[in-house]
Structures are given as structure tokens and as C-alpha cells.
């Protein structure tokens, strides 16, 4: 086999350092556009999470960064080096595949040493040993992948990618197959590894909680586009689209026309109620708007509160006590069902029963306004009404 | 049976609740072993004529090795002189040579075809698959007859005489299809992500092939070669049509049948059987105990 | 050897993985060319030539000589004179295929599900008899089943053998065919069972409490591609075989088409055109039967 080991190899390898940039990248399969004019900048050394529903183009995006798929249009750069059109083996990028894709005919050690060996590193074995140490699997180095548990295989896949010290490490739902406990454990471990080696991580996941806890920056993707991108708390606090408002956490939404301004607030009329949204938190300033408020920001009152700013009368549909908090489902005048979470700070027993009339209030500073998106709203409504 | 005992004991306390599971266990125990038992019987059935061949290799016969000679005690003389019957060893060597050449060529050509058929997109793929399939769906006698026609009518003017090389040509032809389907199945079950992973880990097309694809397909190729060799070594019908005066081992046995097959043929046939068995078992063992390289 | 499951299905399951980016076409042709050339020159071309021979006519008065013609008379002769032989070929091959299936399935099943690490050893046990040689084993059967052999004399002693003998009857021929082509039935079935997802069978065990129902509803359908390939790989060579009829059968009542073709080629002066016509008729019959069979039982995976 040694006879052939020189073929291929690191011939065209491109050194590149810096931020990862995707410029107006589009990928079409026939007339289906999987990734649509995507522009993205990931700062060097950050932990970036890509979140989105199934089929939205996350894997396709990663595959283009890895070079396993070529974009139909647009450019992909690391630092100032344009990588568009280069082959996977020429890029300083490595992937942790969703199914791990460990080589079944090689031992764990040889799996991990594969990348360094291909690049002609003299101390490939040493590097592999170190990487296995990092994922705490040194004792299994001589085994074959089939003799490892799912979680162990996953760590080998991480080690096999990390050992190359790539500029960018792509992780495509690497934790998808693990049980909850192992998943949490691996999240901590991945985060530790990332801060230890300081590489750029791009992590694709379905699990918003995973994205929120691990990432510096989260991008929410839908239909091949990035809907919104930002720090996790920012994304949660101020969604800019209906889709994000519903996909990241839960939101109570209602649409109506903007009727005017009140200082630095925008006032809209939603189902006969005047609501105010800080203008800095409202993505539209005229016409129709979708008003939104997070469930835990809403208070529930059995009597009409005195001099409250925003209030709505509603009928209680369901009360469920979850220990730390109580979750209410209430029907607002429009017929929509809102969620309200109240922390159980008081010892008083819950006196609200299904069928009761209640009043809802919130601090207008927490409200947000997003453009009306009938598709996303319909999806959300369907989801709430379902059970 | 001991596993059932505690349960039947507890039945007296627990009532009928255990009865179905106990009954089902007995049932599945019987079912499981019935299958294994009948499988072993079929294997024995496969081996009966081999055993007969073995026994009659010790026959101290006078004229022909058909019935056991009750007068003569069993003899080792045929085992001591396996080439004693005129022509038998020549035939064996011819068969081995033909098998080796045909296996080599058919494995190479068939593997190339399999790669193209699985990994490449081209027009006429369905027709190509059909072309590979039809030789397997053609009775050997038709293959033999058509090749004989070709060699006698078409190729004799090029100076190609019936003999060793026409047998080789024919064997390569019918082995190719079997190699293709064997290697193809292996290739199709290969996870394409493994090759992507190799590329992602800096392996160019060449190293990806030699370091990942080829080692993973190799068991399929070895299996295909083994099958090709067995088919070639054992072929009689096609060989009989295209062999002219050349004699392979099966043809030797067939031709000498009327006069009585010499016991040396039994010795050789049985030895080949044991050899094949031992070679592959040894290969499997070596494969299993080989320590992973560091 | 797992290939056998696909033996009969040219383009089976190619679609489940997306094809890698289009390769350069010269590479494709380089890979295809040698193999295809071989098959064209030594398979397609000879068949065409055999077909032209089957249409030739004899020179009247010159036995052994014939001329180029388009004469379907050979086909008429083939069917009228040797209809019984065709019938026997198909019948014997069909019976042998049935028996081989009944014997092969438990063996393949045990190999796939019960044998554990003995799998490979069992696999070798199935192939290794090839090395003793088909002819030698068939001759061995002849002696074992002979009138004064152990089987026939035992059966005769028990008065269980109506005709008094086994060899020289169709029973021996069918038994020989069954025996000789059994491996070609076992291997594809084994391959398809081995490839089947064992979890599905376990799930079937949960759904249908009864083991036999699980087998009928889950295991058997999953092994269908293998069964199909196995029956074809058994039936086709068995229908064309002449060695079993020659060694185990009698001169008159058990001869198959293969025997006729063989003797027309080698023993009858000027028998080439008729032998060629017989070959093509046999092939057409087999292909027609196979076609009906695949249409009836074939899954998507086949052809
Ligand atoms: N090779 C291909 N040919 C045609 N369509 C494709 C191909 N690869 C992906 N697609 C389509 O592109 C879309 C995006 O696929 P992609 O794999 O990127 O989704 P994803 O966001 O990773 O989804 P998931 O979370 O389910 O993994 C899907 O609708 C998919 O059907
Ligand atoms: Mg994906």
C-alpha cells in the first residue's frame, strides 16, 4: 500500500487564516434552491451555531464550506483566501459527520492519524495520541470503530477532525444520536475543547437549547436563508421575524395595523386593543405589524389591574403546574391561544381555574414587533391549537 | 432444560401466568434448533459424495474403482502415488493454470466494470447491466455451443486452435459476470460518506481510493476471485465444448468414467476439497486474530 | 459472495446513494472497455453466429455440409422431434429448483441468523465441494444410488422402491440436479438474509407473536430478492444440463435437451444447424419462463 501513499496527499493544500466568510452563496439542485443567496461572516475562534428546521439547508451549507459541494453562485473565503472551487482536501476545514463516518477498517489511532498522515506530518502518531488524550479515549486507541459505543465513536470523530487543527471545524448534528445525558456531557466537552484549542466551530443542530447554551453566535436558518443571527440572548430577547419568534422559544403573537406613535413607542391596534412597542424593538413603522410578547413576560390578574398600560381580557383554558412555574393557556379576544408562564414565587395556592376571566398585563418595554408573515403565523397557530 | 425448571416450579404458586412464556420458550428453543439441525443435515448431504470419494481413494480395486473390493484390504498406494494414473496430474495442473489465469483476468475486468457501473454516470447503463446479467442467464450448453461455433468458424482462420487458451477465454467470459455482481454488491453497500470523510481529511482522489475505497471493497474482490476460481476449476460443460484435445481435471474424470475412474482422481479431488477448506479457514482465522497494527 | 442477491438484478439499488459528481467520461470508458469488449467478442458475437448457424440448410446428399440460408426448418425439427426432451428439461429443472429451495432455505437461514462466528466456515463448506469436481461427485452419487448400493438395497429390502431401482430413472436425474445446483440456491438467499436488517425481524417478532407468522410476513419477503436470484441461478443451468442425465439417467426415458444438443454437436455428422436451433429454442423457452416468473414474483429490485 505504501507504494501508492504519495498519490493525492497534500499537494494543493491551501493555508488560510482568518474569519470564515460566505458571500452571496447559492446552491441549487435542479430548480430547487437549497441555499439562497447566503451571506455570512463567522469571526475566527468563535463558536457559531446554525439552527433551523429540517431541510432548511444547514447540511448543504456545511458541505459547501467543506468543499464536498460546490456553490452554484457566490464565494467562500477564509481570511482573504478564496476557497471557492477548491477540493475538500485542499481546504483547512474538517468535518465531524453526523454519522461519524469512521473508517471501519482502521483502528481508532489510525483513524485519528489519517489526516496528519495525509498531510505528511512526521509526528502523525504523536498528534493522534494527543488528540485521543483530549477526548479521553487513549485507552481504546487499538480498537476498531465497531468495538466502540456511540458516544465513544462520536468522540473519535471529533478527535479525528480536531487533530488537524483546522481553521474551521464543521459539526453536523454530531450529538443527534446520543441520549440526553451523554448529549449534555458531550456539549460540555465540545465547549471545553473549543475554548482549549481556540478554533472556529460551526455547529449544526436541531436543538435550540443546545445552540443557545453552546454558541457565541446563533444563526437561524429557514428555506435556505438566514432569518436572523446574533448572540443567543439577543435572539431570544428581540426576534426580528415571526419565524424566529416562534422557532427560538415560544411567543404570543397578534397582528394589526399601526395606528400612531406615542413618544418612542409605536402604537398598534390588535383585535380592538391598543398595544405599544418600543420603536427600537419594532421592525416595521407603518402598515401592519405582528406584535409579540414572550410567555414569561406576561402577568396574569384575577381582577382588572389599576391603571395598567397594556391589558387584555382573556379566558383561561388550561392550567398546568410544573413545580417551578405554572403554565396557563388563555384565549384572547381574537380567539388565539396565548401561553403565560408564571414563576411560583408566592406560597399562595393557585386560584385560577379553567373558564375564569382574567386580565393579562406586561411591560411594554418587553414587547417586540415583527413584519406580518401569514405563513409563519399560520404554522404557529396550528401548532398551538393542535392538542 | 434447566432454565425452564425454576419457572415450572413457580407455576404452582403463580398460577397460569407463566405458562405462555414457558411454552413459547420451549417452542422457540425447538424452532431454533430445528433450523440448525436441518441446516447441518443439508451440509452432511453436501458432503456425502465427497466422503464417498474419500473412502474409495483407499479402495484396493482390481479393474475399476466402482465397487469396494472386499478381498483387498484398504490401501494407501493411491495416496502415495497420486500421479500414478496416466494424465491425471497433467489434467490437474491444466485446471489450476486455467483457473489462475481466468480468475486473475476476470477479477480485474469484472472489478473495473463494477466500479464503472456503480460509481459512474453514463448513458446506456441499463443496457450495460443487462449485458452483464445475460451470460448468467444463459445455459452453459448454449455458451459452450456458441463459443465452439465462434472458435471453429470464426477464429480458426487466425490460427486459434481449440485448447488451453480457448478454455481460458471461455472461463474468463463466464466468470466476469459473477465477479461484477459480487463486487457491485460490496460497492453499493459502501457508505459514500467514508470517501467524503477521507477527502475532508486531506486525501486526494488517489489516496482516497487506495486508503479507503479499495481496502473496504477488497473483501468483495477476494470473494469474487474465490468464486471465479471455484467456477472455473469445476466447469465441465463449457470446457468440454471448447477444449479440443486439452484435458482439464473435470474432463479427465468424465472421459475416464466409462473405463473406470482411477482412484488417483479421488485422491486429488478430495485433496483439493480439503485444501480449499483449510486455506479459507486459515485465512479467516488469521484475519480474526491479526492484531491491529500500531 | 453477498453479491448473489443482486445476481439477477442488473440495476438494483443503484439509486439509494447519490452518484458522485460526474466523472470524466474517458475514465468511465477505460473501465468499461476491456470487460465489454470481452463480453461482446466472446458472448454476444458467438451467440449471433450460433443464430446464423441455426438458420443454415444441409446440402442434400452431402452429409456434414451445409450452406448459409434463412431456414427456420431447423426450429421446426427441434420442436417436433425433441419436444419431449424440452418438456423433460423444464420439468426436471423445475423440480430440482423446488427441492433445492426447500433444502437451501434452512441452511441459508441458519447461516445468517444462528451460525454466529461459524458463518464463514459454513460458507466455505458450501463452496468447497466444487473443488472435488462436479463430475466426480455425480459419479459418486451414481455408485451410492446404484442398484446394489446402500440406498437402493435398503429401500428394496423395505419394499419402498416401486421400480426396484433409482439410477436410470428420472428420480436420480432430479436428485443429481438438485444436489449439483444447491450452492447456487444457498448463497444468494444467504446474502439477502444477511443483508436484511435484523432489527426489522426482531420488530416482526414483537408484532407477530408466532414465529412462523414472523417468518412468513417479515423474513421471507425480505429474502425474496435472494430467493429469486437463487431460483434463476439454479433453474437455468439445470435446464441446460446434460451431465446428470448422462451419468445418472437412462438412455431413453430421461434424456434432456442438453443431451441432444451435445450429441448433435459431437456425434452427429452435420448436426450443427439443428444443435444451434435447439440451443436457441432452449434459451428462448428459458427466457420466456424467467420473464413470466420475474413479472409474477419480481420486486422492484429486479430488472
Ligand atoms: N444532492 C441533492 N439533490 C437534491 N436535493 C438535495 C440534495 N441535497 C440536499 N437537497 C435538498 O436540499 C434541502 C436542504 O437539505 P439539507 O441537507 O441541507 O437540509 P438540513 O437543513 O441539513 O436538514 P436536516 O436538519 O434534516 O439535516 C433539502 O430540501 C434537500 O431535500
Ligand atoms: Mg442535515
mmCIF file of N, CA, C and O in Angstrom, chain C residues 79-126:
data_model
loop_
_atom_site.group_PDB
_atom_site.id
_atom_site.type_symbol
_atom_site.label_atom_id
_atom_site.label_comp_id
_atom_site.label_asym_id
_atom_site.label_seq_id
_atom_site.Cartn_x
_atom_site.Cartn_y
_atom_site.Cartn_z
ATOM 1 N N UNK C 79 -38.468 -28.585 -32.440
ATOM 2 C CA UNK C 79 -39.657 -28.688 -31.588
ATOM 3 C C UNK C 79 -40.437 -29.979 -31.825
ATOM 4 O O UNK C 79 -40.965 -30.564 -30.890
ATOM 5 N N UNK C 80 -40.515 -30.430 -33.090
ATOM 6 C CA UNK C 80 -41.317 -31.619 -33.358
ATOM 7 C C UNK C 80 -40.600 -32.888 -32.924
ATOM 8 O O UNK C 80 -41.186 -33.759 -32.291
ATOM 9 N N UNK C 81 -39.299 -32.956 -33.227
ATOM 10 C CA UNK C 81 -38.607 -34.200 -32.889
ATOM 11 C C UNK C 81 -38.224 -34.300 -31.422
ATOM 12 O O UNK C 81 -38.118 -35.388 -30.871
ATOM 13 N N UNK C 82 -37.984 -33.129 -30.809
ATOM 14 C CA UNK C 82 -37.413 -33.185 -29.459
ATOM 15 C C UNK C 82 -38.277 -32.490 -28.416
ATOM 16 O O UNK C 82 -37.780 -32.056 -27.382
ATOM 17 N N UNK C 83 -39.563 -32.391 -28.717
ATOM 18 C CA UNK C 83 -40.481 -31.749 -27.766
ATOM 19 C C UNK C 83 -40.429 -32.402 -26.393
ATOM 20 O O UNK C 83 -40.407 -31.720 -25.356
ATOM 21 N N UNK C 84 -40.377 -33.725 -26.368
ATOM 22 C CA UNK C 84 -40.355 -34.429 -25.089
ATOM 23 C C UNK C 84 -39.109 -34.055 -24.289
ATOM 24 O O UNK C 84 -39.155 -33.907 -23.064
ATOM 25 N N UNK C 85 -37.994 -33.884 -24.996
ATOM 26 C CA UNK C 85 -36.758 -33.523 -24.298
ATOM 27 C C UNK C 85 -36.856 -32.140 -23.675
ATOM 28 O O UNK C 85 -36.380 -31.906 -22.566
ATOM 29 N N UNK C 86 -37.480 -31.222 -24.434
ATOM 30 C CA UNK C 86 -37.676 -29.877 -23.867
ATOM 31 C C UNK C 86 -38.534 -29.971 -22.617
ATOM 32 O O UNK C 86 -38.225 -29.371 -21.584
ATOM 33 N N UNK C 87 -39.636 -30.722 -22.730
ATOM 34 C CA UNK C 87 -40.528 -30.873 -21.585
ATOM 35 C C UNK C 87 -39.781 -31.417 -20.382
ATOM 36 O O UNK C 87 -39.888 -30.896 -19.272
ATOM 37 N N UNK C 88 -38.974 -32.455 -20.607
ATOM 38 C CA UNK C 88 -38.211 -33.053 -19.526
ATOM 39 C C UNK C 88 -37.236 -32.055 -18.910
ATOM 40 O O UNK C 88 -37.144 -31.936 -17.690
ATOM 41 N N UNK C 89 -36.548 -31.310 -19.783
ATOM 42 C CA UNK C 89 -35.571 -30.333 -19.272
ATOM 43 C C UNK C 89 -36.245 -29.367 -18.317
ATOM 44 O O UNK C 89 -35.751 -29.109 -17.216
ATOM 45 N N UNK C 90 -37.380 -28.808 -18.771
ATOM 46 C CA UNK C 90 -38.032 -27.801 -17.944
ATOM 47 C C UNK C 90 -38.612 -28.435 -16.685
ATOM 48 O O UNK C 90 -38.513 -27.868 -15.592
ATOM 49 N N UNK C 91 -39.190 -29.609 -16.828
ATOM 50 C CA UNK C 91 -39.801 -30.272 -15.674
ATOM 51 C C UNK C 91 -38.741 -30.651 -14.639
ATOM 52 O O UNK C 91 -38.878 -30.344 -13.449
ATOM 53 N N UNK C 92 -37.696 -31.322 -15.104
ATOM 54 C CA UNK C 92 -36.641 -31.742 -14.170
ATOM 55 C C UNK C 92 -36.018 -30.528 -13.496
ATOM 56 O O UNK C 92 -35.776 -30.523 -12.289
ATOM 57 N N UNK C 93 -35.745 -29.483 -14.302
ATOM 58 C CA UNK C 93 -35.111 -28.293 -13.738
ATOM 59 C C UNK C 93 -36.047 -27.642 -12.723
ATOM 60 O O UNK C 93 -35.604 -27.183 -11.663
ATOM 61 N N UNK C 94 -37.347 -27.618 -13.044
ATOM 62 C CA UNK C 94 -38.301 -27.023 -12.114
ATOM 63 C C UNK C 94 -38.354 -27.789 -10.811
ATOM 64 O O UNK C 94 -38.309 -27.197 -9.719
ATOM 65 N N UNK C 95 -38.413 -29.116 -10.903
ATOM 66 C CA UNK C 95 -38.439 -29.935 -9.689
ATOM 67 C C UNK C 95 -37.161 -29.742 -8.880
ATOM 68 O O UNK C 95 -37.199 -29.548 -7.656
ATOM 69 N N UNK C 96 -36.030 -29.766 -9.582
ATOM 70 C CA UNK C 96 -34.752 -29.605 -8.884
ATOM 71 C C UNK C 96 -34.706 -28.253 -8.187
ATOM 72 O O UNK C 96 -34.214 -28.141 -7.055
ATOM 73 N N UNK C 97 -35.237 -27.206 -8.853
ATOM 74 C CA UNK C 97 -35.233 -25.880 -8.249
ATOM 75 C C UNK C 97 -36.082 -25.878 -6.980
ATOM 76 O O UNK C 97 -35.685 -25.322 -5.951
ATOM 77 N N UNK C 98 -37.231 -26.513 -7.048
ATOM 78 C CA UNK C 98 -38.112 -26.569 -5.884
ATOM 79 C C UNK C 98 -37.422 -27.278 -4.720
ATOM 80 O O UNK C 98 -37.383 -26.768 -3.595
ATOM 81 N N UNK C 99 -36.852 -28.449 -4.995
ATOM 82 C CA UNK C 99 -36.196 -29.197 -3.916
ATOM 83 C C UNK C 99 -34.986 -28.433 -3.384
ATOM 84 O O UNK C 99 -34.749 -28.398 -2.180
ATOM 85 N N UNK C 100 -34.254 -27.843 -4.303
ATOM 86 C CA UNK C 100 -33.073 -27.086 -3.863
ATOM 87 C C UNK C 100 -33.508 -25.943 -2.955
ATOM 88 O O UNK C 100 -32.861 -25.663 -1.938
ATOM 89 N N UNK C 101 -34.621 -25.301 -3.299
ATOM 90 C CA UNK C 101 -35.114 -24.209 -2.445
ATOM 91 C C UNK C 101 -35.443 -24.734 -1.051
ATOM 92 O O UNK C 101 -35.061 -24.142 -0.045
ATOM 93 N N UNK C 102 -36.155 -25.864 -1.000
ATOM 94 C CA UNK C 102 -36.557 -26.413 0.296
ATOM 95 C C UNK C 102 -35.347 -26.788 1.142
ATOM 96 O O UNK C 102 -35.348 -26.627 2.359
ATOM 97 N N UNK C 103 -34.294 -27.277 0.493
ATOM 98 C CA UNK C 103 -33.085 -27.637 1.232
ATOM 99 C C UNK C 103 -32.266 -26.402 1.592
ATOM 100 O O UNK C 103 -31.671 -26.323 2.662
ATOM 101 N N UNK C 104 -32.247 -25.448 0.665
ATOM 102 C CA UNK C 104 -31.326 -24.318 0.825
ATOM 103 C C UNK C 104 -31.793 -23.341 1.893
ATOM 104 O O UNK C 104 -30.978 -22.775 2.605
ATOM 105 N N UNK C 105 -33.104 -23.160 1.994
ATOM 106 C CA UNK C 105 -33.568 -22.089 2.874
ATOM 107 C C UNK C 105 -33.147 -22.296 4.330
ATOM 108 O O UNK C 105 -32.580 -21.375 4.935
ATOM 109 N N UNK C 106 -33.388 -23.479 4.901
ATOM 110 C CA UNK C 106 -32.956 -23.646 6.296
ATOM 111 C C UNK C 106 -31.453 -23.435 6.463
ATOM 112 O O UNK C 106 -31.018 -22.820 7.428
ATOM 113 N N UNK C 107 -30.700 -23.908 5.487
ATOM 114 C CA UNK C 107 -29.255 -23.755 5.583
ATOM 115 C C UNK C 107 -28.863 -22.276 5.546
ATOM 116 O O UNK C 107 -28.096 -21.799 6.388
ATOM 117 N N UNK C 108 -29.428 -21.551 4.573
ATOM 118 C CA UNK C 108 -29.113 -20.124 4.470
ATOM 119 C C UNK C 108 -29.577 -19.393 5.720
ATOM 120 O O UNK C 108 -28.876 -18.521 6.253
ATOM 121 N N UNK C 109 -30.749 -19.771 6.216
ATOM 122 C CA UNK C 109 -31.305 -19.110 7.397
ATOM 123 C C UNK C 109 -30.404 -19.354 8.611
ATOM 124 O O UNK C 109 -30.087 -18.424 9.355
ATOM 125 N N UNK C 110 -29.991 -20.601 8.770
ATOM 126 C CA UNK C 110 -29.126 -20.916 9.903
ATOM 127 C C UNK C 110 -27.807 -20.175 9.794
ATOM 128 O O UNK C 110 -27.275 -19.666 10.780
ATOM 129 N N UNK C 111 -27.279 -20.086 8.576
ATOM 130 C CA UNK C 111 -26.015 -19.368 8.399
ATOM 131 C C UNK C 111 -26.169 -17.905 8.783
ATOM 132 O O UNK C 111 -25.315 -17.320 9.434
ATOM 133 N N UNK C 112 -27.278 -17.300 8.348
ATOM 134 C CA UNK C 112 -27.437 -15.863 8.559
ATOM 135 C C UNK C 112 -27.773 -15.536 10.011
ATOM 136 O O UNK C 112 -27.324 -14.523 10.533
ATOM 137 N N UNK C 113 -28.552 -16.396 10.664
ATOM 138 C CA UNK C 113 -29.074 -15.994 11.973
ATOM 139 C C UNK C 113 -28.584 -16.823 13.147
ATOM 140 O O UNK C 113 -28.665 -16.391 14.278
ATOM 141 N N UNK C 114 -28.123 -18.048 12.887
ATOM 142 C CA UNK C 114 -27.808 -18.906 14.020
ATOM 143 C C UNK C 114 -26.323 -19.245 14.113
ATOM 144 O O UNK C 114 -25.879 -19.744 15.126
ATOM 145 N N UNK C 115 -25.586 -19.036 13.034
ATOM 146 C CA UNK C 115 -24.251 -19.618 12.990
ATOM 147 C C UNK C 115 -23.214 -18.796 13.732
ATOM 148 O O UNK C 115 -22.172 -19.308 14.100
ATOM 149 N N UNK C 116 -23.499 -17.515 13.961
ATOM 150 C CA UNK C 116 -22.522 -16.685 14.666
ATOM 151 C C UNK C 116 -21.202 -16.684 13.954
ATOM 152 O O UNK C 116 -21.130 -16.436 12.750
ATOM 153 N N UNK C 117 -20.129 -17.032 14.715
ATOM 154 C CA UNK C 117 -18.821 -16.955 14.059
ATOM 155 C C UNK C 117 -18.528 -18.162 13.196
ATOM 156 O O UNK C 117 -17.470 -18.246 12.594
ATOM 157 N N UNK C 118 -19.480 -19.116 13.126
ATOM 158 C CA UNK C 118 -19.289 -20.257 12.237
ATOM 159 C C UNK C 118 -19.745 -19.974 10.821
ATOM 160 O O UNK C 118 -19.631 -20.807 9.937
ATOM 161 N N UNK C 119 -20.312 -18.793 10.644
ATOM 162 C CA UNK C 119 -20.813 -18.394 9.345
ATOM 163 C C UNK C 119 -19.858 -18.656 8.191
ATOM 164 O O UNK C 119 -20.216 -19.304 7.217
ATOM 165 N N UNK C 120 -18.642 -18.096 8.339
ATOM 166 C CA UNK C 120 -17.694 -18.219 7.233
ATOM 167 C C UNK C 120 -17.335 -19.664 6.971
ATOM 168 O O UNK C 120 -17.191 -20.076 5.826
ATOM 169 N N UNK C 121 -17.211 -20.430 8.057
ATOM 170 C CA UNK C 121 -16.867 -21.835 7.892
ATOM 171 C C UNK C 121 -17.979 -22.547 7.124
ATOM 172 O O UNK C 121 -17.728 -23.328 6.196
ATOM 173 N N UNK C 122 -19.229 -22.238 7.482
ATOM 174 C CA UNK C 122 -20.333 -22.879 6.776
ATOM 175 C C UNK C 122 -20.345 -22.484 5.300
ATOM 176 O O UNK C 122 -20.605 -23.292 4.415
ATOM 177 N N UNK C 123 -20.039 -21.202 5.071
ATOM 178 C CA UNK C 123 -19.992 -20.717 3.699
ATOM 179 C C UNK C 123 -18.966 -21.516 2.889
ATOM 180 O O UNK C 123 -19.232 -21.917 1.750
ATOM 181 N N UNK C 124 -17.795 -21.739 3.485
ATOM 182 C CA UNK C 124 -16.752 -22.464 2.781
ATOM 183 C C UNK C 124 -17.178 -23.907 2.538
ATOM 184 O O UNK C 124 -16.909 -24.498 1.497
ATOM 185 N N UNK C 125 -17.882 -24.470 3.520
ATOM 186 C CA UNK C 125 -18.346 -25.845 3.360
ATOM 187 C C UNK C 125 -19.253 -25.966 2.137
ATOM 188 O O UNK C 125 -19.338 -27.020 1.513
ATOM 189 N N UNK C 126 -19.924 -24.889 1.804
ATOM 190 C CA UNK C 126 -20.839 -24.957 0.661
ATOM 191 C C UNK C 126 -20.079 -24.858 -0.658
ATOM 192 O O UNK C 126 -20.468 -25.453 -1.658
#
